């Protein structure tokens, strides 16, 4: 800020959020982009609601990638009229083109219903102002508790797991898009320019060709 008083005022606004859920060691209150510098509690609450919602969706999405691979798929038909069985639908991004149009209509309609019901079918700002972030009135069995410290611990765990799931599902999407597999099967990524250097000296198991900074991604042999 250029002066000590401005710096103290700026810090005081951020300190207002240091006791919020999700502030965990060893990072503490982490806001590298300075989105909370203005100390606006209403904006912070709106972002927290979005974070929890995206975290929950990402946890379900990550499990949706993993479960069919190891537990199998539902028996029967996804669309009897089209002769499409659940077993015929591939896992991951490849499933997008296989689901019938009416199937997508049902999925979108259900998602909109869940979104509206979470807001008590009211206006967004009005409903959000009356609810604690993430609290939509449903008490999950074996997870909900009225013990303050235990409740705080579990809500912190939900935030941490949701943040991890958001990173995980993005990684799965990225790997699926490149290789056709959510687990990033390198042997399937035949279009990679890095394959030109896989036979070079220094490429050794178990790492293989390791270029975390992507310095060889242009495939330039002279460089």
Short mmCIF file of C-alpha atoms in Angstrom, two decimals:
data_model
loop_
_atom_site.label_atom_id
_atom_site.label_comp_id
_atom_site.label_asym_id
_atom_site.label_seq_id
_atom_site.Cartn_x
_atom_site.Cartn_y
_atom_site.Cartn_z
CA UNK A 1 0.00 0.00 0.00
CA UNK A 2 2.98 2.32 0.38
CA UNK A 3 2.37 3.15 4.05
CA UNK A 4 2.04 1.29 7.32
CA UNK A 5 -1.52 2.42 8.07
CA UNK A 6 -2.80 1.29 4.70
CA UNK A 7 -1.05 -2.03 5.18
CA UNK A 8 -2.62 -2.55 8.60
CA UNK A 9 -6.09 -1.67 7.30
CA UNK A 10 -5.70 -4.06 4.40
CA UNK A 11 -4.54 -6.86 6.70
CA UNK A 12 -7.40 -6.26 9.14
CA UNK A 13 -9.93 -6.92 6.38
CA UNK A 14 -8.27 -10.23 5.51
CA UNK A 15 -8.01 -11.21 9.19
CA UNK A 16 -11.83 -11.18 9.28
CA UNK A 17 -11.83 -14.43 7.28
CA UNK A 18 -8.99 -16.24 9.05
CA UNK A 19 -11.35 -18.17 11.32
CA UNK A 20 -13.61 -19.34 8.52
CA UNK A 21 -14.03 -23.01 7.62
CA UNK A 22 -11.43 -24.20 5.15
CA UNK A 23 -8.56 -22.24 6.72
CA UNK A 24 -6.26 -25.15 7.53
CA UNK A 25 -2.63 -25.78 8.28
CA UNK A 26 0.00 -25.59 6.95
CA UNK A 27 -1.22 -23.01 4.41
CA UNK A 28 -3.59 -21.05 6.65
CA UNK A 29 -5.71 -18.41 4.92
CA UNK A 30 -4.56 -18.68 1.32
CA UNK A 31 -5.73 -16.03 -1.12
CA UNK A 32 -2.94 -15.57 -3.70
CA UNK A 33 -5.15 -13.48 -6.02
CA UNK A 34 -6.26 -11.15 -3.24
CA UNK A 35 -9.96 -11.76 -3.89
CA UNK A 36 -10.80 -11.12 -0.23
CA UNK A 37 -8.76 -7.96 0.23
CA UNK A 38 -11.86 -5.75 0.23
CA UNK A 39 -13.25 -7.62 3.27
CA UNK A 40 -16.70 -7.98 1.69
CA UNK A 41 -18.43 -10.68 3.77
CA UNK A 42 -21.34 -11.10 1.33
CA UNK A 43 -19.01 -11.76 -1.60
CA UNK A 44 -16.94 -14.14 0.51
CA UNK A 45 -20.09 -16.08 1.45
CA UNK A 46 -21.21 -16.31 -2.18
CA UNK A 47 -17.80 -17.67 -3.19
CA UNK A 48 -17.84 -20.13 -0.30
CA UNK A 49 -21.26 -21.41 -1.42
CA UNK A 50 -19.87 -21.88 -4.94
CA UNK A 51 -16.75 -23.61 -3.63
CA UNK A 52 -18.74 -26.11 -1.58
CA UNK A 53 -21.14 -26.80 -4.45
CA UNK A 54 -18.33 -27.33 -6.97
CA UNK A 55 -16.45 -29.48 -4.49
CA UNK A 56 -19.46 -31.74 -3.95
CA UNK A 57 -20.10 -32.05 -7.69
CA UNK A 58 -16.41 -32.82 -8.29
CA UNK A 59 -16.40 -35.54 -5.61
CA UNK A 60 -19.40 -37.18 -7.29
CA UNK A 61 -17.80 -36.74 -10.73
CA UNK A 62 -14.53 -38.31 -9.61
CA UNK A 63 -16.41 -41.27 -8.14
CA UNK A 64 -18.41 -41.47 -11.36
CA UNK A 65 -15.17 -41.97 -13.25
CA UNK A 66 -13.78 -44.54 -10.84
CA UNK A 67 -16.82 -46.65 -9.86
CA UNK A 68 -17.88 -48.02 -13.29
CA UNK A 69 -14.31 -49.12 -13.96
CA UNK A 70 -14.06 -51.30 -10.87
CA UNK A 71 -17.68 -52.03 -9.90
CA UNK A 72 -19.19 -52.41 -13.35
CA UNK A 73 -22.31 -50.79 -14.80
CA UNK A 74 -26.05 -51.14 -14.34
CA UNK A 75 -27.69 -54.08 -16.08
CA UNK A 76 -30.36 -53.51 -18.70
CA UNK A 77 -30.96 -50.77 -21.23
CA UNK A 78 -30.20 -47.07 -21.11
CA UNK A 79 -32.50 -46.70 -24.10
CA UNK A 80 -34.60 -49.72 -25.03
CA UNK A 81 -35.91 -48.04 -28.20
CA UNK A 82 -32.36 -47.44 -29.42
CA UNK A 83 -31.16 -50.85 -28.23
CA UNK A 84 -28.51 -49.11 -26.10
CA UNK A 85 -27.42 -50.94 -22.96
CA UNK A 86 -25.64 -49.34 -20.01
CA UNK A 87 -22.76 -51.72 -20.71
CA UNK A 88 -22.43 -50.24 -24.22
CA UNK A 89 -21.72 -46.75 -22.90
CA UNK A 90 -17.96 -46.15 -22.49
CA UNK A 91 -16.52 -44.57 -19.39
CA UNK A 92 -15.42 -40.94 -19.32
CA UNK A 93 -15.70 -38.28 -22.02
CA UNK A 94 -16.48 -40.86 -24.72
CA UNK A 95 -19.89 -41.37 -23.09
CA UNK A 96 -21.02 -37.84 -24.05
CA UNK A 97 -21.71 -38.78 -27.67
CA UNK A 98 -23.36 -42.09 -26.74
CA UNK A 99 -26.12 -40.82 -24.44
CA UNK A 100 -29.36 -40.16 -26.42
CA UNK A 101 -30.71 -36.61 -26.69
CA UNK A 102 -33.67 -37.37 -24.43
CA UNK A 103 -31.24 -38.77 -21.90
CA UNK A 104 -29.40 -35.44 -21.82
CA UNK A 105 -32.73 -33.60 -21.48
CA UNK A 106 -33.51 -35.67 -18.39
CA UNK A 107 -30.05 -35.08 -16.95
CA UNK A 108 -30.26 -31.29 -17.47
CA UNK A 109 -33.83 -31.15 -16.11
CA UNK A 110 -32.82 -33.03 -12.98
CA UNK A 111 -29.78 -30.81 -12.47
CA UNK A 112 -31.98 -27.70 -12.73
CA UNK A 113 -34.47 -29.18 -10.26
CA UNK A 114 -31.69 -29.93 -7.75
CA UNK A 115 -30.30 -26.40 -8.17
CA UNK A 116 -33.72 -24.82 -7.64
CA UNK A 117 -34.65 -27.04 -4.70
CA UNK A 118 -31.35 -26.21 -2.97
CA UNK A 119 -32.43 -22.57 -3.12
CA UNK A 120 -35.94 -23.40 -1.86
CA UNK A 121 -37.17 -22.37 -5.32
CA UNK A 122 -36.50 -18.76 -4.39
CA UNK A 123 -34.35 -16.00 -5.82
CA UNK A 124 -30.62 -16.65 -5.69
CA UNK A 125 -29.52 -13.73 -3.54
CA UNK A 126 -32.52 -13.94 -1.22
CA UNK A 127 -32.14 -17.68 -0.63
CA UNK A 128 -28.37 -17.57 -0.20
CA UNK A 129 -28.64 -14.82 2.42
CA UNK A 130 -30.85 -17.04 4.59
CA UNK A 131 -28.75 -20.20 4.44
CA UNK A 132 -25.39 -21.18 5.88
CA UNK A 133 -22.99 -22.07 3.06
CA UNK A 134 -23.62 -25.66 2.02
CA UNK A 135 -26.52 -26.19 4.43
CA UNK A 136 -29.65 -27.13 2.48
CA UNK A 137 -31.52 -28.87 5.26
CA UNK A 138 -30.43 -32.43 4.52
CA UNK A 139 -28.57 -34.25 7.29
CA UNK A 140 -26.45 -37.08 5.85
CA UNK A 141 -26.75 -40.25 7.98
CA UNK A 142 -23.62 -41.06 10.02
CA UNK A 143 -22.06 -37.74 9.02
CA UNK A 144 -24.28 -35.03 10.48
CA UNK A 145 -23.61 -34.14 14.10
CA UNK A 146 -24.61 -31.46 16.61
CA UNK A 147 -21.26 -31.58 18.44
CA UNK A 148 -19.63 -28.22 17.50
CA UNK A 149 -15.98 -29.35 17.33
CA UNK A 150 -16.78 -32.56 15.47
CA UNK A 151 -19.06 -30.68 13.09
CA UNK A 152 -16.32 -28.17 12.33
CA UNK A 153 -13.82 -30.97 11.74
CA UNK A 154 -16.13 -32.74 9.30
CA UNK A 155 -17.03 -29.55 7.43
CA UNK A 156 -13.31 -28.75 7.09
CA UNK A 157 -12.75 -32.28 5.77
CA UNK A 158 -15.52 -31.78 3.22
CA UNK A 159 -13.92 -28.58 1.96
CA UNK A 160 -10.47 -30.19 1.75
CA UNK A 161 -11.80 -33.26 -0.05
CA UNK A 162 -13.85 -31.07 -2.39
CA UNK A 163 -10.78 -29.01 -3.31
CA UNK A 164 -8.81 -32.18 -3.98
CA UNK A 165 -11.69 -33.58 -6.07
CA UNK A 166 -11.83 -30.41 -8.20
CA UNK A 167 -8.17 -30.85 -9.09
CA UNK A 168 -8.63 -34.61 -9.57
CA UNK A 169 -11.56 -34.39 -11.97
CA UNK A 170 -9.83 -31.72 -14.07
CA UNK A 171 -6.79 -34.02 -14.24
CA UNK A 172 -9.03 -36.92 -15.30
CA UNK A 173 -10.69 -34.80 -18.00
CA UNK A 174 -7.30 -33.67 -19.31
CA UNK A 175 -5.84 -37.17 -19.37
CA UNK A 176 -9.03 -38.64 -20.86
CA UNK A 177 -9.02 -36.03 -23.61
CA UNK A 178 -5.40 -36.77 -24.52
CA UNK A 179 -5.25 -40.52 -24.13
CA UNK A 180 -8.87 -41.76 -24.07
CA UNK A 181 -8.31 -43.01 -20.53
CA UNK A 182 -9.00 -41.23 -17.26
CA UNK A 183 -5.86 -42.83 -15.85
CA UNK A 184 -3.64 -41.30 -18.53
CA UNK A 185 -2.42 -44.40 -20.36
CA UNK A 186 0.66 -43.00 -22.09
CA UNK A 187 0.68 -45.81 -24.66
CA UNK A 188 -2.63 -44.48 -26.03
CA UNK A 189 -1.36 -40.93 -26.58
CA UNK A 190 0.18 -41.63 -29.96
CA UNK A 191 -0.05 -38.01 -31.13
CA UNK A 192 2.33 -36.68 -28.49
CA UNK A 193 5.38 -34.86 -29.94
CA UNK A 194 7.37 -36.13 -26.94
CA UNK A 195 7.41 -39.63 -28.45
CA UNK A 196 10.16 -38.48 -30.81
CA UNK A 197 12.58 -38.46 -27.86
CA UNK A 198 11.51 -41.66 -26.08
CA UNK A 199 14.45 -43.61 -27.49
CA UNK A 200 17.09 -41.10 -26.39
CA UNK A 201 19.81 -41.77 -23.84
CA UNK A 202 18.77 -40.93 -20.28
CA UNK A 203 15.20 -42.15 -20.69
CA UNK A 204 15.03 -44.74 -17.92
CA UNK A 205 12.42 -46.64 -15.94
CA UNK A 206 10.36 -46.04 -13.91
CA UNK A 207 10.04 -42.37 -14.89
CA UNK A 208 10.56 -42.76 -18.63
CA UNK A 209 10.83 -39.55 -20.65
CA UNK A 210 10.47 -36.84 -18.02
CA UNK A 211 9.94 -33.26 -19.11
CA UNK A 212 7.77 -31.54 -16.47
CA UNK A 213 8.38 -28.04 -17.92
CA UNK A 214 7.41 -29.13 -21.43
CA UNK A 215 10.69 -27.92 -22.95
CA UNK A 216 10.52 -30.62 -25.63
CA UNK A 217 6.86 -30.36 -26.50
CA UNK A 218 7.55 -28.67 -29.85
CA UNK A 219 9.43 -31.81 -30.99
CA UNK A 220 12.37 -29.76 -32.30
CA UNK A 221 15.26 -32.23 -32.56
CA UNK A 222 17.83 -29.46 -33.14
CA UNK A 223 16.93 -27.75 -29.87
#
